[in-house]
Amino acid sequence: MNFFLSVAFVLCWSSGFVGAKLGTQDAGALTILMWRFLPLAAVLAVAAAVRRRTAWQGLTSRDLGRQAVIGLLSQSGYLLTVYWAIQLGVSSGTTALIDGTQPLVAGALAGPLLRQYVSGRQWLGLCLGLVGVALVTSADAGANGGVAWWTYLVPFAGMLSLVAATFLEQRSRTQVTPTVSLTVHCVTSALVFTGAALATGSAAPPAASSFWIAIVWLVTLSTFGGYGLYWLALQRFGVTRVNTLMFLMAPVTAVWGALMFGEPFTAQTAVGLAIAVSAVAVVHAADGSPARSDDTTAPHVNLARAVREESPSRR
């Protein structure tokens, strides 16, 4: 059962990058993101109003404002850069790999920003991860001669947006349940993307049926499937093992993109992916920290926290 849950989680989470590639074939990033989040936010907002669950009680306007900013960084800013990078020609596998370095970068920055000890093993894992990213990115750039060099900085900006959201969440003293955070984040993203799409004249969806297939794909597989299975896997496995599964997204997405869209997958790509995946093995070597299944923060926060929990000072 745990094996099939792990496979389903990896596939659903990876489907977000593939769905972005599928959607950008018919429309721009803002159009896709508007129609991905607008119906979803409406459903979540109505559900929150009808249920009036205790999860919302005790939360101040400042708490909700902080969650809105976290959603702006971790969802709006991050997804916009992912979709835009793929629209510009960066392969879905390369985008997934750059995104996958977020836990290592957050773990490395935990020392100077949060004054938490970062071990030498973590720094070694970060260096390995960056080497893998460099190899895959250069292979992708060599195979896609028409893609400008600066486009590869776009997913890096999204990854840094996730890191910023991570540390903002870490400084919060209020515990927010996943239901509340998901609702606030999705409503924030819906407002941002709808406003941006209307302002740029890109709100109207294309007539192609493949566009709506991509939207259904993203809402069901990526949002509900990926996010829902994330929390189920977190309960079953704990933070550390889920973080390890996250590093499988890049190779799965790269193979998926090569088979479905003919994206480049060279020997250098394979080597870079192998090095990047080995980075997490280095970080988690000799893991003795207990698994935690009671975290109720957002996924990007748990990923960074899992890396930091490898530190001896937190054992």
GROMACS .gro file of C-alpha atoms in nm:
model
  315
    1MET     CA    1   0.000   0.000   0.000
    2ASN     CA    2   0.279   0.244   0.092
    3PHE     CA    3   0.458   0.166  -0.234
    4PHE     CA    4   0.153   0.247  -0.445
    5LEU     CA    5   0.087   0.561  -0.241
    6SER     CA    6   0.444   0.676  -0.305
    7VAL     CA    7   0.414   0.610  -0.678
    8ALA     CA    8   0.079   0.791  -0.698
    9PHE     CA    9   0.216   1.088  -0.507
   10VAL     CA   10   0.525   1.122  -0.728
   11LEU     CA   11   0.319   1.094  -1.047
   12CYS     CA   12   0.052   1.343  -0.934
   13TRP     CA   13   0.304   1.599  -0.812
   14SER     CA   14   0.510   1.563  -1.133
   15SER     CA   15   0.193   1.605  -1.337
   16GLY     CA   16   0.194   1.976  -1.251
   17PHE     CA   17   0.499   2.037  -1.469
   18VAL     CA   18   0.362   1.820  -1.748
   19GLY     CA   19   0.023   1.992  -1.724
   20ALA     CA   20   0.193   2.330  -1.751
   21LYS     CA   21   0.361   2.217  -2.071
   22LEU     CA   22   0.030   2.083  -2.200
   23GLY     CA   23  -0.153   2.406  -2.123
   24THR     CA   24   0.105   2.648  -2.262
   25GLN     CA   25   0.068   2.490  -2.605
   26ASP     CA   26  -0.270   2.663  -2.639
   27ALA     CA   27  -0.255   2.968  -2.411
   28GLY     CA   28  -0.029   3.195  -2.212
   29ALA     CA   29   0.069   3.140  -1.852
   30LEU     CA   30  -0.171   3.399  -1.709
   31THR     CA   31  -0.470   3.253  -1.896
   32ILE     CA   32  -0.399   2.902  -1.772
   33LEU     CA   33  -0.339   3.008  -1.414
   34MET     CA   34  -0.650   3.225  -1.404
   35TRP     CA   35  -0.877   2.941  -1.514
   36ARG     CA   36  -0.697   2.692  -1.295
   37PHE     CA   37  -0.751   2.891  -0.975
   38LEU     CA   38  -1.071   3.090  -1.029
   39PRO     CA   39  -1.316   2.794  -1.013
   40LEU     CA   40  -1.106   2.623  -0.745
   41ALA     CA   41  -1.101   2.933  -0.525
   42ALA     CA   42  -1.477   2.976  -0.562
   43VAL     CA   43  -1.542   2.618  -0.449
   44LEU     CA   44  -1.304   2.647  -0.152
   45ALA     CA   45  -1.448   2.983  -0.046
   46VAL     CA   46  -1.806   2.852  -0.057
   47ALA     CA   47  -1.704   2.540   0.137
   48ALA     CA   48  -1.536   2.755   0.402
   49ALA     CA   49  -1.846   2.978   0.432
   50VAL     CA   50  -2.085   2.683   0.461
   51ARG     CA   51  -1.885   2.477   0.704
   52ARG     CA   52  -1.758   2.756   0.929
   53ARG     CA   53  -1.519   2.511   1.083
   54THR     CA   54  -1.334   2.582   1.405
   55ALA     CA   55  -1.012   2.592   1.203
   56TRP     CA   56  -1.090   2.954   1.117
   57GLN     CA   57  -1.169   3.054   1.474
   58GLY     CA   58  -0.909   3.255   1.656
   59LEU     CA   59  -0.733   3.370   1.339
   60THR     CA   60  -0.682   3.745   1.321
   61SER     CA   61  -0.672   3.962   1.012
   62ARG     CA   62  -0.295   3.972   1.054
   63ASP     CA   63  -0.277   3.591   1.049
   64LEU     CA   64  -0.484   3.577   0.731
   65GLY     CA   65  -0.278   3.857   0.578
   66ARG     CA   66   0.041   3.665   0.648
   67GLN     CA   67  -0.110   3.357   0.484
   68ALA     CA   68  -0.207   3.569   0.182
   69VAL     CA   69   0.153   3.688   0.147
   70ILE     CA   70   0.281   3.331   0.186
   71GLY     CA   71   0.036   3.222  -0.084
   72LEU     CA   72   0.150   3.508  -0.304
   73LEU     CA   73   0.508   3.387  -0.279
   74SER     CA   74   0.467   3.009  -0.262
   75GLN     CA   75   0.185   2.974  -0.513
   76SER     CA   76   0.132   3.285  -0.726
   77GLY     CA   77   0.496   3.384  -0.773
   78TYR     CA   78   0.623   3.029  -0.792
   79LEU     CA   79   0.366   2.896  -1.041
   80LEU     CA   80   0.387   3.202  -1.264
   81THR     CA   81   0.762   3.154  -1.304
   82VAL     CA   82   0.722   2.780  -1.367
   83TYR     CA   83   0.458   2.830  -1.635
   84TRP     CA   84   0.641   3.122  -1.790
   85ALA     CA   85   0.971   2.929  -1.806
   86ILE     CA   86   0.802   2.634  -1.976
   87GLN     CA   87   0.622   2.871  -2.212
   88LEU     CA   88   0.960   3.026  -2.303
   89GLY     CA   89   1.100   2.684  -2.395
   90VAL     CA   90   1.266   2.549  -2.079
   91SER     CA   91   1.190   2.178  -2.060
   92SER     CA   92   0.952   2.055  -1.791
   93GLY     CA   93   1.221   1.824  -1.648
   94THR     CA   94   1.475   2.106  -1.609
   95THR     CA   95   1.212   2.327  -1.447
   96ALA     CA   96   1.123   2.048  -1.204
   97LEU     CA   97   1.488   1.993  -1.117
   98ILE     CA   98   1.553   2.361  -1.044
   99ASP     CA   99   1.239   2.366  -0.830
  100GLY     CA  100   1.359   2.051  -0.652
  101THR     CA  101   1.666   2.228  -0.511
  102GLN     CA  102   1.443   2.443  -0.289
  103PRO     CA  103   1.473   2.224   0.025
  104LEU     CA  104   1.851   2.222   0.000
  105VAL     CA  105   1.874   2.598  -0.055
  106ALA     CA  106   1.632   2.663   0.233
  107GLY     CA  107   1.831   2.429   0.456
  108ALA     CA  108   2.156   2.606   0.369
  109LEU     CA  109   2.007   2.948   0.438
  110ALA     CA  110   1.861   2.836   0.771
  111GLY     CA  111   2.190   2.912   0.944
  112PRO     CA  112   2.238   3.278   0.848
  113LEU     CA  113   1.866   3.363   0.844
  114LEU     CA  114   1.725   3.159   1.133
  115ARG     CA  115   2.047   3.103   1.327
  116GLN     CA  116   2.008   2.728   1.302
  117TYR     CA  117   2.310   2.502   1.264
  118VAL     CA  118   2.371   2.365   0.913
  119SER     CA  119   2.589   2.054   0.895
  120GLY     CA  120   2.867   1.987   0.649
  121ARG     CA  121   2.657   1.706   0.503
  122GLN     CA  122   2.388   1.957   0.412
  123TRP     CA  123   2.636   2.184   0.239
  124LEU     CA  124   2.776   1.887   0.047
  125GLY     CA  125   2.425   1.789  -0.059
  126LEU     CA  126   2.355   2.144  -0.173
  127CYS     CA  127   2.674   2.153  -0.379
  128LEU     CA  128   2.590   1.818  -0.540
  129GLY     CA  129   2.239   1.937  -0.616
  130LEU     CA  130   2.368   2.253  -0.780
  131VAL     CA  131   2.615   2.053  -0.989
  132GLY     CA  132   2.329   1.833  -1.109
  133VAL     CA  133   2.121   2.139  -1.194
  134ALA     CA  134   2.411   2.292  -1.387
  135LEU     CA  135   2.460   1.975  -1.593
  136VAL     CA  136   2.092   1.934  -1.677
  137THR     CA  137   2.047   2.304  -1.752
  138SER     CA  138   2.347   2.314  -1.985
  139ALA     CA  139   2.227   1.999  -2.162
  140ASP     CA  140   1.881   2.149  -2.203
  141ALA     CA  141   2.027   2.478  -2.331
  142GLY     CA  142   2.248   2.291  -2.579
  143ALA     CA  143   1.953   2.094  -2.716
  144ASN     CA  144   1.728   2.403  -2.731
  145GLY     CA  145   1.938   2.648  -2.927
  146GLY     CA  146   1.648   2.888  -2.971
  147VAL     CA  147   1.598   2.939  -2.598
  148ALA     CA  148   1.767   3.247  -2.451
  149TRP     CA  149   2.008   3.190  -2.163
  150TRP     CA  150   1.817   3.418  -1.927
  151THR     CA  151   1.505   3.200  -1.945
  152TYR     CA  152   1.677   2.951  -1.714
  153LEU     CA  153   1.688   3.220  -1.446
  154VAL     CA  154   1.306   3.234  -1.441
  155PRO     CA  155   1.251   2.901  -1.257
  156PHE     CA  156   1.535   2.997  -1.021
  157ALA     CA  157   1.335   3.308  -0.931
  158GLY     CA  158   1.036   3.085  -0.857
  159MET     CA  159   1.246   2.860  -0.639
  160LEU     CA  160   1.369   3.161  -0.441
  161SER     CA  161   1.007   3.273  -0.405
  162LEU     CA  162   0.936   2.939  -0.237
  163VAL     CA  163   1.234   2.987  -0.007
  164ALA     CA  164   1.107   3.332   0.094
  165ALA     CA  165   0.765   3.185   0.172
  166THR     CA  166   0.932   2.915   0.379
  167PHE     CA  167   1.109   3.158   0.608
  168LEU     CA  168   0.804   3.382   0.634
  169GLU     CA  169   0.603   3.082   0.754
  170GLN     CA  170   0.878   2.983   0.996
  171ARG     CA  171   0.856   3.321   1.166
  172SER     CA  172   0.483   3.286   1.222
  173ARG     CA  173   0.370   3.200   1.574
  174THR     CA  174   0.018   3.099   1.470
  175GLN     CA  175  -0.056   2.742   1.366
  176VAL     CA  176  -0.278   2.733   1.056
  177THR     CA  177  -0.442   2.413   0.932
  178PRO     CA  178  -0.393   2.293   0.572
  179THR     CA  179  -0.760   2.362   0.489
  180VAL     CA  180  -0.731   2.728   0.587
  181SER     CA  181  -0.394   2.783   0.422
  182LEU     CA  182  -0.505   2.612   0.098
  183THR     CA  183  -0.820   2.826   0.083
  184VAL     CA  184  -0.638   3.152   0.149
  185HIS     CA  185  -0.357   3.068  -0.093
  186CYS     CA  186  -0.595   2.968  -0.373
  187VAL     CA  187  -0.819   3.273  -0.327
  188THR     CA  188  -0.511   3.498  -0.329
  189SER     CA  189  -0.381   3.333  -0.646
  190ALA     CA  190  -0.721   3.357  -0.813
  191LEU     CA  191  -0.738   3.731  -0.744
  192VAL     CA  192  -0.380   3.789  -0.861
  193PHE     CA  193  -0.404   3.587  -1.180
  194THR     CA  194  -0.752   3.709  -1.272
  195GLY     CA  195  -0.649   4.071  -1.222
  196ALA     CA  196  -0.330   4.023  -1.424
  197ALA     CA  197  -0.510   3.838  -1.703
  198LEU     CA  198  -0.779   4.107  -1.729
  199ALA     CA  199  -0.517   4.383  -1.726
  200THR     CA  200  -0.319   4.220  -2.010
  201GLY     CA  201  -0.623   4.118  -2.215
  202SER     CA  202  -0.550   3.747  -2.180
  203ALA     CA  203  -0.848   3.639  -1.970
  204ALA     CA  204  -1.050   3.486  -2.254
  205PRO     CA  205  -0.980   3.111  -2.280
  206PRO     CA  206  -0.892   2.963  -2.620
  207ALA     CA  207  -1.149   2.758  -2.810
  208ALA     CA  208  -0.927   2.450  -2.823
  209SER     CA  209  -1.059   2.158  -2.621
  210SER     CA  210  -0.703   2.067  -2.526
  211PHE     CA  211  -0.690   2.382  -2.311
  212TRP     CA  212  -0.975   2.258  -2.091
  213ILE     CA  213  -0.819   1.914  -2.080
  214ALA     CA  214  -0.507   2.080  -1.941
  215ILE     CA  215  -0.715   2.274  -1.684
  216VAL     CA  216  -0.891   1.957  -1.566
  217TRP     CA  217  -0.554   1.784  -1.557
  218LEU     CA  218  -0.403   2.058  -1.340
  219VAL     CA  219  -0.696   2.086  -1.098
  220THR     CA  220  -0.756   1.714  -1.046
  221LEU     CA  221  -0.410   1.559  -1.078
  222SER     CA  222  -0.186   1.845  -0.969
  223THR     CA  223  -0.388   2.035  -0.708
  224PHE     CA  224  -0.617   1.777  -0.550
  225GLY     CA  225  -0.408   1.471  -0.640
  226GLY     CA  226  -0.062   1.610  -0.567
  227TYR     CA  227  -0.158   1.825  -0.268
  228GLY     CA  228  -0.402   1.571  -0.123
  229LEU     CA  229  -0.163   1.279  -0.154
  230TYR     CA  230   0.110   1.495  -0.004
  231TRP     CA  231  -0.076   1.516   0.326
  232LEU     CA  232  -0.168   1.148   0.319
  233ALA     CA  233   0.195   1.055   0.253
  234LEU     CA  234   0.304   1.291   0.530
  235GLN     CA  235   0.081   1.106   0.776
  236ARG     CA  236   0.205   0.766   0.663
  237PHE     CA  237   0.576   0.835   0.614
  238GLY     CA  238   0.673   1.152   0.801
  239VAL     CA  239   0.848   1.463   0.671
  240THR     CA  240   1.190   1.316   0.595
  241ARG     CA  241   1.069   1.037   0.367
  242VAL     CA  242   0.827   1.267   0.186
  243ASN     CA  243   1.113   1.510   0.126
  244THR     CA  244   1.309   1.223  -0.029
  245LEU     CA  245   1.020   1.145  -0.263
  246MET     CA  246   1.019   1.509  -0.377
  247PHE     CA  247   1.362   1.461  -0.528
  248LEU     CA  248   1.222   1.193  -0.758
  249MET     CA  249   1.001   1.451  -0.932
  250ALA     CA  250   1.275   1.581  -1.161
  251PRO     CA  251   1.374   1.248  -1.323
  252VAL     CA  252   1.010   1.138  -1.350
  253THR     CA  253   0.913   1.470  -1.511
  254ALA     CA  254   1.213   1.459  -1.746
  255VAL     CA  255   1.123   1.111  -1.871
  256TRP     CA  256   0.753   1.204  -1.891
  257GLY     CA  257   0.833   1.518  -2.090
  258ALA     CA  258   1.061   1.329  -2.327
  259LEU     CA  259   0.797   1.065  -2.399
  260MET     CA  260   0.496   1.299  -2.421
  261PHE     CA  261   0.646   1.609  -2.581
  262GLY     CA  262   0.976   1.493  -2.728
  263GLU     CA  263   1.178   1.710  -2.489
  264PRO     CA  264   1.556   1.653  -2.495
  265PHE     CA  265   1.688   1.373  -2.275
  266THR     CA  266   2.059   1.322  -2.335
  267ALA     CA  267   2.327   1.124  -2.153
  268GLN     CA  268   2.434   1.448  -1.985
  269THR     CA  269   2.075   1.497  -1.868
  270ALA     CA  270   2.074   1.150  -1.715
  271VAL     CA  271   2.405   1.212  -1.536
  272GLY     CA  272   2.287   1.547  -1.403
  273LEU     CA  273   1.963   1.398  -1.275
  274ALA     CA  274   2.152   1.114  -1.106
  275ILE     CA  275   2.382   1.362  -0.930
  276ALA     CA  276   2.087   1.576  -0.823
  277VAL     CA  277   1.902   1.276  -0.680
  278SER     CA  278   2.217   1.163  -0.500
  279ALA     CA  279   2.222   1.498  -0.323
  280VAL     CA  280   1.923   1.398  -0.112
  281ALA     CA  281   2.088   1.066  -0.029
  282VAL     CA  282   2.384   1.260   0.108
  283VAL     CA  283   2.161   1.491   0.311
  284HIS     CA  284   1.964   1.201   0.457
  285ALA     CA  285   2.264   0.972   0.519
  286ALA     CA  286   2.273   0.831   0.870
  287ASP     CA  287   1.929   0.977   0.936
  288GLY     CA  288   1.836   0.935   1.297
  289SER     CA  289   1.568   1.200   1.331
  290PRO     CA  290   1.217   1.084   1.417
  291ALA     CA  291   0.950   1.113   1.154
  292ARG     CA  292   0.696   1.384   1.215
  293SER     CA  293   0.338   1.336   1.107
  294ASP     CA  294   0.175   1.620   1.295
  295ASP     CA  295   0.300   1.911   1.084
  296THR     CA  296   0.020   2.131   0.961
  297THR     CA  297   0.218   2.384   0.765
  298ALA     CA  298   0.235   2.415   0.388
  299PRO     CA  299   0.431   2.159   0.180
  300HIS     CA  300   0.716   2.395   0.092
  301VAL     CA  301   0.769   2.465   0.464
  302ASN     CA  302   0.782   2.095   0.550
  303LEU     CA  303   1.038   2.032   0.277
  304ALA     CA  304   1.275   2.292   0.414
  305ARG     CA  305   1.210   2.181   0.769
  306ALA     CA  306   1.294   1.821   0.679
  307VAL     CA  307   1.636   1.927   0.559
  308ARG     CA  308   1.702   2.130   0.872
  309GLU     CA  309   1.593   1.842   1.096
  310GLU     CA  310   1.904   1.656   0.980
  311SER     CA  311   2.110   1.901   1.186
  312PRO     CA  312   2.264   1.741   1.501
  313SER     CA  313   2.156   2.040   1.710
  314ARG     CA  314   1.789   1.953   1.645
  315ARG     CA  315   1.811   1.587   1.747
   0.00000   0.00000   0.00000
